[in-house]
Amino acid sequence: SSPHLVQVRERIRINGQPISKDLFNKYFWLVYNRLEETKDPEHASMPAYFRFLTIMAFHVFLQEKVDLAVVEVGIGGTYDCTNIIRAPVVCGVSSLGIDHTSILGDTMEKIAWQKGGIFKPGVPAFTVTQPERPLEVLRERAQERKCPLYLCPELDDFEEGSQVLELGLAGAHQRSNATLALQLARTWLQRRGCLGLGELKEVPPSTELLGGPVPLAPAFQLTDAMIQGLRDTEWLGRTQVLSHGPVTWYLDGAHTTSSIQACVRWFRQAALSQDKPHDGSEVRVLLFNATGDRDTAALLKLLVPCHFDYAVFCPNFTEVSVANNADQQNFNVTLENALTRCLENQRTWTRLLEEKVGQDPWLPSPLRVGGLLQPAPARGSLLLVPPAPRPLNSPALVFPCLAQALRWVAQGRDPQLAAPTASGAHPHPAASSGAVLLREAAAVRVLVTGSLHLVGGVLRLLEPALSQ
């Protein structure tokens, strides 16, 4: 899977665990030296980063004699370097979204064409509910490649009577991922000749889709192992909650419009539906960054309704100097470029809030101070006994690295983070007034989203054990 959050070893796992440092080291140099010895002297370049790790992953799986390898494509499918497996046991396409448009195309249909490139002759494939036209493209790709394609039933169809399946991953969108996982797992188990897989349920005749038909795969009776698997699944950085005293961090690596929408639904349910603290205020903070060719304004617009008191933007670098942190380093992006993007995000957020003032009765008119939104004088104290409507209007702050941003948000109240130093204080008045509110609030709720790399950097600082 990719990208990794904290350490590159996360990309190659056996039995759910990243391979050890010793194994990674052994196989890295074995593959590197073999390629170095055999490369064409005319075109003497090594494979690029993701391609090298893909070759290495296949080598690890072969050498370690795994029974089953689950391989996630990097980008797209058709031309992705993972797509060299000629006869996989089964293929799956999860919910499609607009992403990597410069490589995959700018419409869902073009992206569906790329994803359908993993279909192989005679190999069953499954997908989940998709918009009509992209689903048609997947069907056409399946026909062209002589691949039987099935639509996964809803997870409700697997639930017996009043029994509701419990998922380890939060968010309504994980129900479609779960039903896809069940179909893929069952297909592999059947191929292995496993018995006792549960009876297939009748598929009503009306289940062929309009514009299809893509036949609906039957639901089946789940084994105890499957029920336990769904319940015990963990995946860092996706709808993850870390409670560190009064500061609660909500981490989700959403970075497309559809995944940010799902993230907002989850955050509202997980954080905003909770009772307000009786003994003081609640402060809401957005920590955001986005990378690549993503439409940042579209993503930020979806986050405005969460009514954040502060929006914090910073690059995905844990420290201003990343020289000692190769796992988190991106050699394709300079700090200057990353900070320029953060300043653009800050301006976008300010503009979105100004546009919202006319539509939202709770939002007071923002006061402009040097391009930043600033709480009106005397409003700061009101937040400590929160009235309705909410008093703040989301100052937007930029920090040069994650460590500084997190220290400012936590104000020494998270045991994993040091208090911000006076010398590192943010020069803007919004930051000093915010620091008081953050120090005195009964609850600080922080949503970290927009980039898996951002979430990984935050995890590295908040959960140091992950770096071991």
Coordinates of C-alpha atoms in Angstrom, one line a residue, residues 2-411:
S2 CA 1.1 3.6 -0.4
P3 CA 1.9 6.1 0.8
H4 CA 3.5 5.3 4.1
L5 CA 2.6 7.4 7.1
V6 CA 5.6 7.3 9.4
Q7 CA 8.1 4.7 8.0
V8 CA 8.6 3.3 4.6
R9 CA 8.5 -0.3 5.9
E10 CA 4.7 0.2 6.3
R11 CA 4.4 -0.3 2.5
I12 CA 5.5 -4.0 2.7
R13 CA 3.6 -5.9 5.4
I14 CA 3.4 -9.6 6.3
N15 CA 0.5 -10.7 8.5
G16 CA -0.5 -7.1 8.9
Q17 CA 2.9 -6.0 10.3
P18 CA 5.5 -3.9 8.5
I19 CA 8.5 -6.0 7.7
S20 CA 11.4 -5.6 10.2
K21 CA 14.2 -3.2 9.8
D22 CA 16.6 -6.1 9.3
L23 CA 14.4 -7.7 6.6
F24 CA 13.9 -4.3 4.8
N25 CA 17.7 -3.7 4.9
K26 CA 18.5 -7.2 3.6
Y27 CA 16.0 -7.1 0.7
F28 CA 16.6 -3.5 -0.2
W29 CA 20.3 -4.0 -0.9
L30 CA 19.8 -7.4 -2.5
V31 CA 17.3 -5.9 -5.0
Y32 CA 19.4 -2.7 -5.4
N33 CA 22.6 -4.6 -6.1
R34 CA 21.0 -7.0 -8.5
L35 CA 19.5 -4.1 -10.5
E36 CA 22.8 -2.3 -10.5
E37 CA 24.6 -5.3 -11.9
T38 CA 22.1 -6.1 -14.6
K39 CA 21.0 -2.7 -15.8
D40 CA 21.4 -1.7 -19.5
P41 CA 24.6 0.4 -19.7
E42 CA 22.9 2.4 -22.6
H43 CA 20.1 3.6 -20.3
A44 CA 21.8 3.4 -16.9
S45 CA 19.2 4.6 -14.6
M46 CA 17.6 2.8 -11.6
P47 CA 13.9 2.4 -11.2
A48 CA 12.1 5.4 -9.7
Y49 CA 11.1 5.3 -6.0
F50 CA 7.6 3.7 -6.2
R51 CA 8.7 1.3 -8.9
F52 CA 11.7 0.2 -7.0
L53 CA 9.6 -0.5 -3.8
T54 CA 7.1 -2.4 -6.0
I55 CA 9.8 -4.7 -7.3
M56 CA 11.2 -5.1 -3.8
A57 CA 7.7 -5.9 -2.4
F58 CA 7.2 -8.7 -5.0
H59 CA 10.7 -10.0 -4.2
V60 CA 9.9 -10.0 -0.4
F61 CA 6.6 -11.8 -0.9
L62 CA 8.2 -14.5 -3.1
Q63 CA 11.2 -15.0 -0.8
E64 CA 9.1 -15.1 2.3
K65 CA 6.7 -17.5 0.6
V66 CA 3.5 -15.7 1.5
D67 CA 0.2 -17.6 0.9
L68 CA -1.6 -14.5 -0.3
A69 CA -0.4 -11.0 -1.4
V70 CA -2.9 -8.1 -1.4
V71 CA -1.5 -5.5 -3.7
E72 CA -2.9 -1.9 -3.9
V73 CA -2.2 0.0 -7.1
G74 CA -0.2 3.2 -6.8
I75 CA -2.0 5.5 -9.2
G76 CA -4.7 4.4 -11.6
G77 CA -4.2 0.9 -12.7
T78 CA -3.7 0.5 -16.4
Y79 CA -0.2 1.9 -16.5
D80 CA 0.7 1.5 -12.9
C81 CA 3.8 -0.6 -12.2
T82 CA 1.9 -2.9 -9.9
N83 CA -0.2 -4.1 -12.9
I84 CA 2.3 -6.8 -14.0
I85 CA 0.4 -9.7 -12.3
R86 CA -0.9 -11.6 -15.3
A87 CA -3.3 -13.9 -13.4
P88 CA -4.4 -12.6 -10.0
V89 CA -7.0 -14.6 -8.1
V90 CA -9.4 -11.7 -8.0
C91 CA -9.6 -7.9 -8.6
G92 CA -11.5 -5.2 -6.9
V93 CA -12.3 -1.6 -7.6
S94 CA -13.5 0.5 -4.7
S95 CA -15.5 3.8 -4.8
L96 CA -14.1 6.0 -7.6
G97 CA -13.1 9.6 -6.9
I98 CA -11.4 12.5 -8.7
D99 CA -7.7 12.4 -8.0
H100 CA -4.3 12.6 -9.8
T101 CA -6.1 14.3 -12.7
S102 CA -2.9 15.2 -14.5
I103 CA -2.1 11.5 -14.9
L104 CA -5.5 9.8 -15.0
G105 CA -7.8 12.4 -16.6
D106 CA -10.2 14.9 -15.3
T107 CA -13.5 13.0 -15.4
M108 CA -14.8 10.0 -13.5
E109 CA -15.2 8.1 -16.8
K110 CA -11.4 8.6 -17.7
I111 CA -10.5 7.5 -14.2
A112 CA -12.8 4.4 -14.4
W113 CA -11.0 3.5 -17.7
Q114 CA -7.7 3.6 -15.9
K115 CA -8.9 1.6 -12.9
G116 CA -10.5 -1.1 -15.2
G117 CA -7.0 -1.7 -16.6
I118 CA -6.3 -4.2 -13.8
F119 CA -9.0 -6.6 -15.1
K120 CA -7.6 -9.8 -16.5
P121 CA -9.1 -12.5 -18.8
G122 CA -11.3 -14.9 -16.9
V123 CA -10.4 -13.4 -13.5
P124 CA -13.4 -12.4 -11.5
A125 CA -13.6 -8.7 -10.5
F126 CA -15.9 -6.9 -8.1
T127 CA -16.8 -3.2 -7.7
V128 CA -19.1 -1.2 -5.4
T129 CA -22.0 1.1 -6.2
Q130 CA -20.7 3.8 -8.7
P131 CA -22.3 6.6 -10.7
E132 CA -23.9 5.3 -13.8
R133 CA -21.4 6.4 -16.5
P134 CA -18.2 5.3 -14.7
L135 CA -19.9 2.0 -14.0
E136 CA -20.7 1.6 -17.7
V137 CA -17.0 2.3 -18.4
L138 CA -15.9 -0.5 -16.0
R139 CA -18.4 -2.8 -17.6
E140 CA -17.1 -2.1 -21.1
R141 CA -13.5 -2.6 -19.9
A142 CA -14.5 -5.9 -18.3
Q143 CA -16.2 -7.1 -21.6
E144 CA -13.2 -6.0 -23.6
R145 CA -10.9 -8.0 -21.4
K146 CA -13.3 -11.0 -21.1
C147 CA -13.4 -10.5 -17.3
P148 CA -16.5 -11.4 -15.3
L149 CA -17.5 -8.2 -13.3
Y150 CA -19.9 -8.2 -10.4
L151 CA -21.4 -5.5 -8.2
C152 CA -21.1 -6.0 -4.5
P153 CA -24.4 -6.0 -2.5
E154 CA -24.9 -3.6 0.3
L155 CA -23.5 -4.6 3.7
D156 CA -27.1 -4.6 5.0
D157 CA -27.6 -7.8 2.9
F158 CA -25.0 -9.6 5.0
E159 CA -26.6 -8.7 8.3
E160 CA -28.9 -11.3 9.8
G161 CA -32.1 -9.9 11.2
S162 CA -31.2 -7.5 14.0
Q163 CA -27.5 -8.3 14.0
V164 CA -25.6 -5.2 12.9
L165 CA -22.0 -5.9 11.7
E166 CA -19.5 -3.9 13.7
L167 CA -16.7 -2.3 11.7
G168 CA -13.3 -1.4 13.2
L169 CA -13.0 1.6 10.8
A170 CA -15.4 4.5 11.4
G171 CA -17.4 6.3 8.7
A172 CA -20.3 5.2 6.5
H173 CA -18.0 4.9 3.4
Q174 CA -16.2 2.0 5.1
R175 CA -19.4 -0.1 4.7
S176 CA -18.8 -0.3 0.9
N177 CA -15.1 -1.1 1.5
A178 CA -16.2 -3.9 3.8
T179 CA -18.6 -5.5 1.3
L180 CA -15.8 -5.4 -1.3
A181 CA -13.3 -7.0 1.1
L182 CA -15.8 -9.8 1.9
Q183 CA -16.3 -10.7 -1.8
L184 CA -12.6 -10.6 -2.5
A185 CA -11.8 -12.8 0.6
R186 CA -14.5 -15.3 -0.3
T187 CA -13.3 -15.6 -3.9
W188 CA -9.8 -16.4 -2.7
L189 CA -11.0 -18.9 0.0
Q190 CA -13.1 -20.7 -2.7
R191 CA -10.1 -20.9 -4.9
R192 CA -8.2 -22.5 -2.1
G193 CA -11.0 -25.1 -1.7
C194 CA -12.0 -23.9 1.7
L195 CA -15.3 -25.4 3.0
G196 CA -17.9 -23.9 5.3
L197 CA -18.0 -20.5 3.6
G198 CA -21.7 -19.9 4.4
E199 CA -24.7 -20.3 2.2
L200 CA -25.2 -17.9 -0.7
K201 CA -28.4 -15.8 -0.4
E202 CA -30.9 -15.6 -3.2
V203 CA -30.4 -12.6 -5.5
P204 CA -33.8 -11.0 -6.5
P205 CA -34.2 -10.9 -10.3
S206 CA -34.5 -7.1 -10.3
T207 CA -31.0 -6.5 -9.3
E208 CA -29.4 -6.0 -12.7
L209 CA -28.5 -2.3 -13.0
L210 CA -29.9 0.2 -15.4
G211 CA -27.4 1.0 -18.1
G212 CA -25.6 -2.2 -17.3
P213 CA -26.3 -4.8 -16.7
V214 CA -23.6 -5.5 -14.1
P215 CA -24.9 -8.6 -12.2
L216 CA -25.1 -8.3 -8.5
A217 CA -22.9 -10.8 -6.6
P218 CA -24.9 -12.7 -4.0
A219 CA -24.5 -12.0 -0.3
F220 CA -23.6 -15.0 1.8
Q221 CA -23.6 -16.1 5.4
L222 CA -20.4 -14.8 7.1
T223 CA -18.0 -17.0 9.0
D224 CA -17.0 -16.0 12.6
A225 CA -13.5 -15.2 11.3
M226 CA -15.0 -12.7 8.7
I227 CA -17.2 -11.0 11.4
Q228 CA -14.1 -10.7 13.7
G229 CA -12.0 -9.5 10.8
L230 CA -14.4 -6.6 10.1
R231 CA -14.6 -5.7 13.8
D232 CA -10.8 -5.8 14.5
T233 CA -9.6 -4.0 11.4
E234 CA -7.3 -1.0 12.2
W235 CA -5.8 1.4 9.7
L236 CA -3.8 4.3 11.0
G237 CA -4.6 7.8 9.7
R238 CA -8.1 6.9 8.5
T239 CA -10.9 8.2 10.8
Q240 CA -8.5 7.8 13.8
V241 CA -9.1 9.5 17.1
L242 CA -6.3 10.2 19.6
S243 CA -7.4 11.5 23.0
H244 CA -4.5 13.3 24.7
G245 CA -6.0 14.9 27.8
P246 CA -8.1 18.0 26.9
V247 CA -6.8 17.8 23.3
T248 CA -8.5 15.3 21.0
W249 CA -6.9 14.8 17.6
Y250 CA -9.1 13.6 14.7
L251 CA -6.9 12.2 11.9
D252 CA -8.2 11.4 8.4
G253 CA -6.0 11.4 5.3
A254 CA -8.9 12.4 3.0
H255 CA -7.6 14.3 0.0
T256 CA -10.4 14.2 -2.7
T257 CA -13.8 15.9 -2.7
S258 CA -15.6 12.6 -2.0
S259 CA -13.3 11.6 0.8
I260 CA -13.3 15.1 2.4
Q261 CA -17.2 14.9 2.4
A262 CA -17.0 11.5 4.1
C263 CA -14.4 13.0 6.6
V264 CA -16.8 15.9 7.4
R265 CA -19.6 13.4 8.1
W266 CA -17.4 11.4 10.3
F267 CA -16.0 14.4 12.2
R268 CA -19.4 15.8 12.8
Q269 CA -20.6 12.5 14.2
A270 CA -17.4 11.8 16.2
A271 CA -16.6 15.2 17.6
L272 CA -19.3 17.8 17.0
S273 CA -22.2 15.6 18.3
Q274 CA -20.6 15.2 21.7
D275 CA -21.9 17.2 24.6
K276 CA -20.2 20.6 25.1
P277 CA -18.0 20.7 28.2
H278 CA -19.9 22.0 31.3
D279 CA -17.0 23.7 32.8
G280 CA -15.8 25.9 30.0
S281 CA -15.3 26.3 26.3
E282 CA -14.6 24.0 23.3
V283 CA -12.2 25.2 20.7
R284 CA -12.2 23.7 17.2
V285 CA -9.1 23.7 15.1
L286 CA -8.6 22.7 11.5
L287 CA -5.0 21.6 10.5
F288 CA -4.8 21.3 6.8
N289 CA -2.5 20.8 3.9
A290 CA -2.9 19.4 0.4
T291 CA -0.3 18.3 -2.2
G292 CA -0.1 17.6 -5.9
D293 CA -2.6 19.0 -8.4
R294 CA -5.6 19.0 -6.1
D295 CA -8.2 21.7 -6.1
T296 CA -7.6 23.0 -2.6
A297 CA -10.3 25.6 -2.7
A298 CA -12.9 22.9 -3.4
L299 CA -11.7 20.8 -0.5
L300 CA -11.6 23.8 1.9
K301 CA -15.1 24.9 1.0
L302 CA -16.4 21.5 2.2
L303 CA -14.8 22.1 5.6
V304 CA -16.3 25.5 6.3
P305 CA -19.6 24.2 7.7
C306 CA -17.7 22.6 10.6
H307 CA -17.3 26.1 12.1
F308 CA -13.7 25.9 13.1
D309 CA -12.4 28.6 15.5
Y310 CA -8.9 28.4 13.9
A311 CA -7.6 27.1 10.6
V312 CA -3.9 26.2 10.7
F313 CA -1.9 25.6 7.5
C314 CA 1.6 24.2 7.4
P315 CA 3.8 22.0 5.1
N316 CA 4.1 18.2 5.6
F317 CA 7.6 18.6 7.1
T318 CA 7.8 17.6 10.8
E319 CA 10.6 20.1 11.4
V320 CA 11.9 23.0 9.4
S321 CA 15.1 21.0 8.9
V322 CA 14.2 17.4 7.7
A323 CA 17.8 16.3 7.0
N324 CA 17.6 13.7 9.8
N325 CA 14.2 12.4 8.8
A326 CA 14.5 10.6 5.5
D327 CA 11.2 8.7 5.9
Q328 CA 9.2 12.0 5.9
Q329 CA 11.3 13.8 3.3
N330 CA 9.9 14.6 -0.1
F331 CA 12.7 15.5 -2.5
N332 CA 10.3 16.8 -5.1
V333 CA 9.0 19.7 -3.0
T334 CA 11.0 22.6 -1.5
L335 CA 10.0 24.3 1.7
E336 CA 9.6 27.5 -0.2
N337 CA 7.1 25.9 -2.6
A338 CA 5.2 24.2 0.3
L339 CA 5.0 27.4 2.3
T340 CA 3.7 29.3 -0.8
R341 CA 0.9 26.8 -1.1
C342 CA 0.1 27.2 2.6
L343 CA -0.2 31.0 2.2
E344 CA -2.5 30.4 -0.8
N345 CA -4.6 28.1 1.4
Q346 CA -4.7 30.8 4.1
R347 CA -6.0 33.3 1.6
T348 CA -8.6 30.9 0.2
W349 CA -9.9 30.1 3.7
T350 CA -10.2 33.8 4.5
R351 CA -12.1 34.4 1.3
L352 CA -14.5 31.5 1.8
L353 CA -15.3 32.8 5.3
E354 CA -15.9 36.3 4.0
E355 CA -18.3 34.8 1.3
K356 CA -20.1 32.9 4.0
V357 CA -20.7 35.9 6.2
G358 CA -23.7 37.0 4.1
Q359 CA -25.2 33.5 4.2
D360 CA -24.7 32.5 7.8
P361 CA -26.3 34.4 10.6
W362 CA -24.0 33.1 13.3
L363 CA -20.8 34.4 11.6
P364 CA -19.9 38.0 12.6
S365 CA -18.2 40.2 10.1
P366 CA -14.5 39.4 9.9
L367 CA -11.9 42.0 10.7
R368 CA -9.1 42.0 8.3
V369 CA -5.6 42.3 9.8
G370 CA -2.7 41.9 7.4
G371 CA -4.6 39.3 5.4
L372 CA -5.5 37.2 8.4
L373 CA -8.9 37.0 10.1
Q374 CA -8.8 38.2 13.6
P375 CA -11.4 37.8 16.4
A376 CA -13.0 41.1 17.2
P377 CA -11.7 42.8 20.3
A378 CA -13.4 41.7 23.5
R379 CA -14.9 38.6 21.8
G380 CA -12.1 36.3 22.9
S381 CA -13.3 36.2 26.5
L382 CA -16.8 35.3 25.4
L383 CA -15.6 32.0 24.2
L384 CA -14.6 30.8 27.7
V385 CA -18.3 30.6 28.5
P386 CA -19.6 29.7 25.1
P387 CA -22.7 31.5 24.1
A388 CA -24.8 30.7 21.1
P389 CA -24.1 31.8 18.5
R390 CA -20.4 31.0 18.3
P391 CA -18.3 34.1 18.7
L392 CA -15.1 33.5 16.6
N393 CA -14.6 33.8 12.9
S394 CA -11.7 31.5 12.2
P395 CA -8.4 33.2 12.1
A396 CA -6.1 31.5 9.6
L397 CA -2.5 30.9 10.6
V398 CA 0.5 29.6 8.7
F399 CA 3.4 27.8 10.4
P400 CA 6.7 26.7 8.7
C401 CA 6.5 23.1 10.0
L402 CA 4.3 20.6 11.8
A403 CA 6.1 20.7 15.1
Q404 CA 5.5 24.4 15.5
A405 CA 1.9 24.1 14.4
L406 CA 1.1 21.3 16.8
R407 CA 2.9 23.0 19.7
W408 CA 0.8 26.1 19.1
V409 CA -2.5 24.2 19.0
A410 CA -1.7 22.1 22.1
Q411 CA -0.2 24.9 24.2

